[in-house]
Amino acid sequence: MAEATPHPLALPSGLLELCALLGPSRDSLRGPELVAQKKGASSLSALDPEVLSIFVPPFVSKEDTQLAGTSCALSKTRRRSFRKKREKPKTEPWKGPPLEDVSVPNGVDLLALPQLCFPGGVCVASEPKEDSVHFLVLTDVCGNRTYGVVAQYYRPLHDESCFYNGKMHWEPFRPPGGAAGCFVPFAVCVVSRFPYYNALKDCLSCLLIHLKLCKDFEVDNHIKDFAAKLSLIPSPPPGPLHLVFNMKPLQIVFPSRADPESPVVDLDLHLPLLCFRPEQVLQILTCLLTEQRIVFFSSSWALLALVAQCFLAYLHPLQWQHTFVPILSGQMLDFVMAPTSFLMGCHLDHFQEVSKEADGLILINIDNGSVTYSNDEDIDVPDIPLLAAQTFIQRVQSLQLHHELDLAHLGASTDLNEGRARRRAWQQGLNCQLQQVALQLLVSIFREVKNHLNYEHRVFNSEEFLKTRAPGDQQFYKQVLDTYMFHSFLKARLSRRMDAFAQMDLDTQSDEDRLSRMLPSPRRPTIEKMASRNSPSLHVTHRRMVVSMPNLRDIAAPELPARNSSLRKMDSEGSRSSSTGHQKQIDPETFKDFYNCWKEAEAEAQEVSLPSSVMEHLDKNECVYKLSSSVKTNRGVGKIAMTQKRLFLLTEGRPGYVEISTFRDIEEVRSTTVAFLLLRIPTLKIKTASKKEVFEANLKTECDVWHLMVKEMWAGKKLADDHKDPQYIQQALTHVLLMDAVVGTLQSPGAIYAASKLSYFDKMRNEMPTAVPKTTSETLKHKINPSAGETLPHAVDVLLYTPGHLDPAEKVEDAHPKLWCALSEGKVIVFDASSWTIHQHCFRVGTSKLNCMAMVEQSQVWVGSEDSVVYIINVHSMSCNKQLTDHRSGVTGLAVQSGAPSKVYSCSVDGTVLAWNVSSLRVTSRLQLPGGGLSSIRLHDGCLWCCTGSGIVVVTTGGSLRQELKVEENSKDASTSFLGFQLLPEQEQLWAACAGLDGVYIWSLRDLARPPQRVHLQDCAEVSCMIRVKKQIWVGGTGRSQGKYKGKIYVIDAQRKTVEKELVAHTDAVKTLCSAEDRYVLSGSGSGEGKIAIWKVE
């Protein structure tokens, strides 16, 4: 690539954060130190280092800054100002430009930087010393890390001048006999957001060549040009391509990351293996995993950071979240007294004092490869699990760690960059191997953590996990499980993050683990998809078809077992059934057979096509999930097929379809035997309501598993019908497919016992008969789950039904009626109310709770939010393109006034009522009710009826008070407040619900002062919402049913003022109600269930 050149208007790329020149202060170079140096003093006091110059991108002139003010402002948003120090010479007043401010990244501590760049102090040398490089890790208050590379070099202090901030200053001072033998140390520090240790080291090495040859006053210009070049280098994007550029005489390579989740690795990861035996590497990794207080020691400042960084790279994707200071100067040694976990580095000279003064430390000597403990008997560092340790040691010992051995067969390279490229390629290959070995170690240690995760409730069963660990490993896991590192690891696992650990686990997992990941596989082809194929002849179906798991990630049924719990049951129960019932684990061979059986069936199933004469009998969305082998039945010979809806016989010979039964129609399922010659043949008998003749099939060895599967599907269908919730049938399919896999694998009498443990719904039906009240079952039409696909259900806060209408600009499906559902955090989902399927997947309007919705002019839906904004959604584009922000508190109610021009009234909790012109979206009038607490408004007879909690206030649209109903005048309980109300103008009634009261109160509109009538709601604990439907009042809340509190709906006859129906609606409280053209009522439940129920209105 061409050499990078600076561009004055280029935006900072982000790779270079800062470049600084550091060295001793000018005053210290005039003092007695030089005299002592000349006299050969054996001990010199260290000079005080300071920041001499700072160079921060973007590198623009003052004129350029005016032209590119916007881009520069963006780059300074997270920086602070630093005034560059310029010291004028004594003999001449300063005539240069005014002192300038330099923006410095927040993550760089300029006070500590000189100490870190000169951790051993600054001493003038009598002869030039070799250049040296070391590395820094800087952490800001937010925990963000930046990385520094420091190059130290020595320059002679000339007699006639010294340099400072790029200016030559003539000095009258001359050391006795000349100071030509005095060499002063300086340092150039480059700070980047990425740990490009080797690349930046190479860059600085190229810079030092120029700094040694240039004159003193040219140093700043060289460094500035160098920094400008680095500022133009972009961070290479993840992938296989590295960034290469020339910086004479070297070709510099900035390696890319393998993927966005991987860290940048630009150092020699095998360094720890050259310093420590593999056993000690494991010991150090254990200290890191248990978050001990760790201090590295070395006589080389460079090795401190590199070795520590290597160990942290071994832990990826686990992250060290505590203090990390790989280099401590002499002034920073008190850091090791910190009581919390840390990872630090000290010079070997301080080893003895640190070990004596501080207790509870892990002392790691890089130079001699030792790991010791400071004076503390309480330190207990456990051993890493034995099997994982042995495997790691074997893998490390097989690595080729010496580049010379790799070069032995090659000729000498005559080109510098060619030799460096060869070394780099070898190092990258070794780094990849080491990362794999370290990652395999972590996977070996933590692989079985996932078996004890409850994804639905986002918890980890640590006690059960520890019980499965070997006795010798218990102490290790007990300590690791209490660390921040492990807690972050758990969060990633519970979030199903596909990081390096998860990918390695997937690539190296056992058959047992592979099975658990296999279950949420894609759905089988539907009948409609099969019909689109070119159907081959029926003889193709001679293959046995076992259908994959349906994709159940969209299913969230709180009353069911946790997701994948059926698999865990199968694992444990299947293992016990395969022998005498005492076996605790399934042997690897069993799981290998399990997996192979499943995959073979998957492959065969993909090739199966049903005849067109069969498909015409099935619904378009039906899938065949199970086919038996060919069996004799009392309705012919063929294969029994099972879909999510029915059983049918796929006859052999001439392809045909024979209906056996839908699951809803089944009355009895029995497994028995029939006599045939001297044999007793296992037979499945199914009695249906629609046919007098019992279906019989000689399923023989398949009879027991089909008996279990049919009963489970039958029970699932009954539960789905009783609760009007199709998710039960989907979950039953999960159980059935697991049964089939277990039996197909074990092929033993114990297999049926294991499969029977998966008959969850069948057991539920037998042991706990469904107790859905008859009235509830008859009134309930359907249930839908707007939280499908979410980890946890969300509360349904608001529901809005909008009728369908045909607009020439709309698609036909867009003209259907719609149900708008507001969930938590501003989420809105739209259902097609003609089919109760999702019309528009989740989109957001703000991030706060939504309180109300209203349809305006058939083209808009207005949504009031807790964040005080009214969001306007275009019903055609399903997007929020307008917002009304005049409210100052949460918007709690909306009322639409028809007419020309149409108006919308909105209210907020602070008592503000705004009238909006729909066309102009401007506020036409404003009302302010005293007291606040305004929860809803309604328009009636030209007035606004406002529920304020403490009362119901009637005002004209102009703001004049008409009537007021105060709650304290009608209740003895001072804490009681109005929750909501409904108006029945034709009966001149006001219906209201009050907090904490188990009834509904009715006032006469003729005289609100008259005491109200009361309708008692039996077993009601709390009322949360109410609506009027025809001549009924539907009241939603919480009540006791069968000894438990559940979401209940009370249907009250408004004329007779009696409760007609008491509906057990949800497992959690009823949060909202809405009417669908007075034909249906829709109820939304709290976050404990998160479902919507559709009720028919009589």
PDB file of C-alpha atoms in Angstrom, residues 392-401:
ATOM      1  CA  PHE A 392      -4.819 -28.300  28.270  1.00  0.00           C
ATOM      2  CA  ILE A 393      -1.304 -29.419  29.204  1.00  0.00           C
ATOM      3  CA  GLN A 394      -1.261 -32.021  26.443  1.00  0.00           C
ATOM      4  CA  ARG A 395      -2.377 -29.505  23.862  1.00  0.00           C
ATOM      5  CA  VAL A 396       0.140 -26.887  24.959  1.00  0.00           C
ATOM      6  CA  GLN A 397       2.986 -29.384  24.879  1.00  0.00           C
ATOM      7  CA  SER A 398       2.138 -30.214  21.284  1.00  0.00           C
ATOM      8  CA  LEU A 399       2.562 -26.596  20.141  1.00  0.00           C
ATOM      9  CA  GLN A 400       5.667 -25.391  18.302  1.00  0.00           C
ATOM     10  CA  LEU A 401       6.731 -22.360  20.348  1.00  0.00           C
TER      11      LEU A 401
END
